[in-house]
XYZ file of C-alpha atoms in Angstrom:
264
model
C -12.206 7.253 -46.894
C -14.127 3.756 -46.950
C -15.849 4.866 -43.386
C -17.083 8.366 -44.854
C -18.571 6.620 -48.202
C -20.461 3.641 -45.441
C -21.752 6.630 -43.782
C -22.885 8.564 -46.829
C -24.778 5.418 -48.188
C -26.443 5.420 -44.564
C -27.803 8.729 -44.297
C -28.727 8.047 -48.212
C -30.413 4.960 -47.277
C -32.550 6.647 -44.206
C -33.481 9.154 -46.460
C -34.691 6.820 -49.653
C -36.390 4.901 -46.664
C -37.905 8.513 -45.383
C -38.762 9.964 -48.702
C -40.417 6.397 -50.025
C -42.624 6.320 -46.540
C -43.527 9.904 -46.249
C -44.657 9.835 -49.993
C -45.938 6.309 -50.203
C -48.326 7.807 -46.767
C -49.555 10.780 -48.237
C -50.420 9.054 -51.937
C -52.286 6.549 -50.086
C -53.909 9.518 -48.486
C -54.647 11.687 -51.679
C -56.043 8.154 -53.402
C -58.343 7.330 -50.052
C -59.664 10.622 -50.733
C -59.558 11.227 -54.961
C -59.841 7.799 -55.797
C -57.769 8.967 -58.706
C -55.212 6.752 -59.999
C -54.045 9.134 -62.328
C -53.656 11.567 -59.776
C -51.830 9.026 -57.695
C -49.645 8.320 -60.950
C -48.327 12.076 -61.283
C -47.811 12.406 -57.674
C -45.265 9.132 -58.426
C -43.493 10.534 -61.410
C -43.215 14.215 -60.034
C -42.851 13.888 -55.965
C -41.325 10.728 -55.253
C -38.946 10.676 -58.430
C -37.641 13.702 -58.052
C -36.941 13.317 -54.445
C -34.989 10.028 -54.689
C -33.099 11.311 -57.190
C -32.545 14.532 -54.982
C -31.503 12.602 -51.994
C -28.881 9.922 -54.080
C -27.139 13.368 -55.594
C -28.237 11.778 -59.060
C -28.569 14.419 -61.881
C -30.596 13.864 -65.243
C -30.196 14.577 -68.513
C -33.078 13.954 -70.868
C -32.962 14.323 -74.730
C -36.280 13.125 -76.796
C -35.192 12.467 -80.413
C -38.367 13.607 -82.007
C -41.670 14.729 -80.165
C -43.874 12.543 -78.878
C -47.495 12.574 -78.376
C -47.078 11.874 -74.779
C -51.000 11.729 -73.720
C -51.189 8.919 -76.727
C -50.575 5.276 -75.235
C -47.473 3.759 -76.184
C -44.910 1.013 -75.007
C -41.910 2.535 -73.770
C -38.962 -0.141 -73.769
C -35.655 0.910 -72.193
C -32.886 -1.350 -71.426
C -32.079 -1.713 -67.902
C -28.695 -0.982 -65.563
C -29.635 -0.100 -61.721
C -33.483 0.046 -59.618
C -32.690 3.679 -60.362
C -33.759 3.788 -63.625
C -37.259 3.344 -62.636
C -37.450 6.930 -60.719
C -35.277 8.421 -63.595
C -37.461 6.807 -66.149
C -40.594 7.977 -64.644
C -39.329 11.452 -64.704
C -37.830 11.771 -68.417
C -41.086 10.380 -69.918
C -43.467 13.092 -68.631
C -46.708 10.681 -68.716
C -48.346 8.545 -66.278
C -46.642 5.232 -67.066
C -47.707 1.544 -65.726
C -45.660 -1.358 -65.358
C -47.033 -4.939 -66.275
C -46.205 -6.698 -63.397
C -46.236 -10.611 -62.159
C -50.433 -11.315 -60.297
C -48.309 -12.015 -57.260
C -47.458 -8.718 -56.487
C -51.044 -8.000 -56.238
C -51.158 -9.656 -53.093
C -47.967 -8.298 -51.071
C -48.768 -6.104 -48.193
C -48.505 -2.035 -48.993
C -46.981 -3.006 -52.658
C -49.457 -4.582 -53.940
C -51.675 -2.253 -52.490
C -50.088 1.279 -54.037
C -49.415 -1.061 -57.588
C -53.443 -1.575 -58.021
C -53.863 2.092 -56.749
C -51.820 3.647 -59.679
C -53.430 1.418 -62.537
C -50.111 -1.241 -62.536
C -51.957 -3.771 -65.151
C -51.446 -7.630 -63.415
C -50.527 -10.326 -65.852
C -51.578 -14.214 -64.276
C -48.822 -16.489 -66.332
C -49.003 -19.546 -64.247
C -50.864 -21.386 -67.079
C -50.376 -20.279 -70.720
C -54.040 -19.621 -71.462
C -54.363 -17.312 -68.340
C -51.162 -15.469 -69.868
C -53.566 -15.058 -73.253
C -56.343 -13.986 -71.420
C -54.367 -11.381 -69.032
C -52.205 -10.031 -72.192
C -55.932 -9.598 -74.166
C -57.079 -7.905 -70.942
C -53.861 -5.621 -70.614
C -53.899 -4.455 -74.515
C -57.258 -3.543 -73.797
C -56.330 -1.280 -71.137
C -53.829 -0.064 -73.717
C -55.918 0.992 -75.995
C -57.977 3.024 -73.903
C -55.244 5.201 -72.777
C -52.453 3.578 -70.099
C -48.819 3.946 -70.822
C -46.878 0.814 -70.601
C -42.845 0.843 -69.427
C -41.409 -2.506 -70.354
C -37.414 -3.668 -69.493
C -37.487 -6.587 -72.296
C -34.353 -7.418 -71.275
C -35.702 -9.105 -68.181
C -33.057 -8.323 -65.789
C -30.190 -5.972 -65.409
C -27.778 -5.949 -68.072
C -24.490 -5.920 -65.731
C -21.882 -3.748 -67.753
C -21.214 -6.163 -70.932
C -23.833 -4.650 -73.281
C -27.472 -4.982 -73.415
C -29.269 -7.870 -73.636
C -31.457 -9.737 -75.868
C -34.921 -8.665 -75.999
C -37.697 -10.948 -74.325
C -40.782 -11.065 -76.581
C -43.765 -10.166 -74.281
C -43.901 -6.130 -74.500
C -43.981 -6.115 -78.348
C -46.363 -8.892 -78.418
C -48.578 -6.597 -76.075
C -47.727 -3.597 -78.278
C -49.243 -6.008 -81.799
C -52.032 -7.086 -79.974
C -52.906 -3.361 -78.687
C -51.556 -1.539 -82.087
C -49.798 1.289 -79.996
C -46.301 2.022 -81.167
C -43.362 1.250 -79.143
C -40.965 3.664 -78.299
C -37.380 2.714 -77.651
C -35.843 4.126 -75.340
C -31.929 4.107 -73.914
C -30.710 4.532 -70.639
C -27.091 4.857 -69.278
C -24.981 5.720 -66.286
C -27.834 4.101 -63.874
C -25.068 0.968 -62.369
C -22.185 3.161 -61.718
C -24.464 5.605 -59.988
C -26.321 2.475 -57.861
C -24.238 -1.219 -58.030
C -25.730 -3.828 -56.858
C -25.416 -3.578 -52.747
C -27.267 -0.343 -52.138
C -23.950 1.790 -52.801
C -24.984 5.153 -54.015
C -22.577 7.202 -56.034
C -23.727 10.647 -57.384
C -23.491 11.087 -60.887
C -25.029 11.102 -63.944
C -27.808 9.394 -65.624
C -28.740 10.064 -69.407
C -32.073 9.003 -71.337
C -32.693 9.245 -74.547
C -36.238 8.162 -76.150
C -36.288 7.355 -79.725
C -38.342 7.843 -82.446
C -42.109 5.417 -82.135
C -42.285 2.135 -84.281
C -46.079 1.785 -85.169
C -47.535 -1.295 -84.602
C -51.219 -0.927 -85.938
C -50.520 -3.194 -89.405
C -48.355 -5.539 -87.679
C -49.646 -9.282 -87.083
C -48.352 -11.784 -84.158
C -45.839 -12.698 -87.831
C -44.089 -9.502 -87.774
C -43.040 -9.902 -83.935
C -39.160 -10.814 -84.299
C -38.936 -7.832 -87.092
C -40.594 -6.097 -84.387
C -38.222 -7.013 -81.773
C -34.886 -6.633 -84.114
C -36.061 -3.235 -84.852
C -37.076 -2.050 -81.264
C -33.726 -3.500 -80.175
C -31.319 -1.792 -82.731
C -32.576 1.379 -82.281
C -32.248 1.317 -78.140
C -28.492 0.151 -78.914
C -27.983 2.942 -81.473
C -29.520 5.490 -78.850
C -27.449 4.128 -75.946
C -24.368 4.406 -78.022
C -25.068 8.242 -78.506
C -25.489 8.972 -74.750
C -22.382 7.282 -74.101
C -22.984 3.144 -73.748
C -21.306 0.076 -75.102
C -24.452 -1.015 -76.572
C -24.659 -4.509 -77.930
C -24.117 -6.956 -80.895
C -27.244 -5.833 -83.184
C -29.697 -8.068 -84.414
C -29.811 -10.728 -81.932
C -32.517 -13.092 -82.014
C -35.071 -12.579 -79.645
C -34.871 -15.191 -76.651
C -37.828 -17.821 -76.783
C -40.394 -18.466 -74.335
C -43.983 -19.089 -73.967
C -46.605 -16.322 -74.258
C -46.912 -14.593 -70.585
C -43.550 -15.490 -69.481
C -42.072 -12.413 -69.590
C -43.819 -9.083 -70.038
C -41.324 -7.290 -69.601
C -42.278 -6.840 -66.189
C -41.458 -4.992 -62.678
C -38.799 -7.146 -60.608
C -36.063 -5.093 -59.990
């Protein structure tokens, strides 16, 4: 039986590698000719999502907890299990959603390329006043309308519970006065482990109800984070997690290093 799962994950693997390139061609195309990044944002969340998903037998189920006004920024913070709960992600919340992501990236062939295409907002944090200055710059960018996805955790939680809560996305949330909206995901590692071994399955999201931000100062963060936190444990419990010990102190760092940002 080993043999027939090796050669499942291959053909799954040429066609992630198939639909990624065949999509990734034709939004470069529809952005060389729109120069919409909004356009090239749906075509992400509604094309390439679904097909991934399609081709790794992956099924989701999406519950929102109360309505949402989606077309209203916000900072969406999930924890974080497999690189599948990106596509699935980008699917359950049905808005154009950017990731804060490391200045690096801005300058690797074809991914940095697509990121500054759909809107991705770069954050410099090699020095701790060009981490202020990118984070004023991003909440700006906030305010006028992009949707921000944020894994606070910082890395994959790997089956024991989730994580404490890295303080960059609510900072960003205070300093734009958006709410944040936690959000829980669950069955992304058992249907892709680390290793590139694709199971079909399930994968459940649940978003939770907003936390507004706009009276909140840079004070209020850990309250901020505590919050955020117990809610995404209470909502993961409900689809069917282990959750996590509740009110864990949010882990400290400087400003800027860690947004929350892409790197799975």
């Amino acid at each position: 039986m080993n043999w027939i799962w090796r050669l499942l994950n291959i053909v799954q693997l040429v066609g992630v590698i198939g639909v990624t390139v065949s999509t990734g061609v034709l939004g470069f195309s529809i952005f060389a000719i729109t120069w919409n990044r909004d356009l090239q944002c749906r075509f992400t969340r509604t094309v390439w999502s679904p097909a991934l998903l399609f081709v790794g037998g992956v099924r989701l189920k999406v519950e929102h907890e109360v309505p949402i006004p989606w077309d209203s920024p916000h900072v969406y913070v999930l924890n974080h299990q497999s690189a599948v709960d990106i596509p699935a992600a980008f699917i359950a919340i049905p808005t154009n959603l950017r990731f804060i992501a490391k200045a690096a990236l801005r300058y690797v062939p074809m991914l940095g390329t697509y990121m500054a295409m759909t809107g991705m907002i770069f954050v410099d944090r090699s020095a701790k006043h060009r981490a202020l200055r990118s984070m004023r710059k991003a909440a700006e960018r906030i305010r006028e309308g992009s949707n921000i996805i944020a894994f606070p955790e910082g890395t994959r939680s790997r089956g024991g519970g989730i994580l404490p809560f890295k303080k960059g996305p609510f900072m960003l949330a205070i300093e734009a006065g958006v709410p944040v909206v936690p959000c829980a995901i669950e069955g992304g590692q058992p249907v892709l482990p680390p290793g590139f071994r694709i199971h079909p399955g399930t994968i459940r999201l649940k978003t939770g109800t907003p936390i507004p931000t706009a009276e909140l100062q840079r004070s209020d963060r850990d309250r901020l984070i505590r919050q955020a936190r117990n809610e995404v444990l209470r909502l993961n419990r409900e689809i069917g997690g282990v959750g996590g010990v509740s009110d864990t102190p949010p882990e400290t760092q400087e400003v800027g290093d860690d947004l929350g940002a892409y790197r799975s």
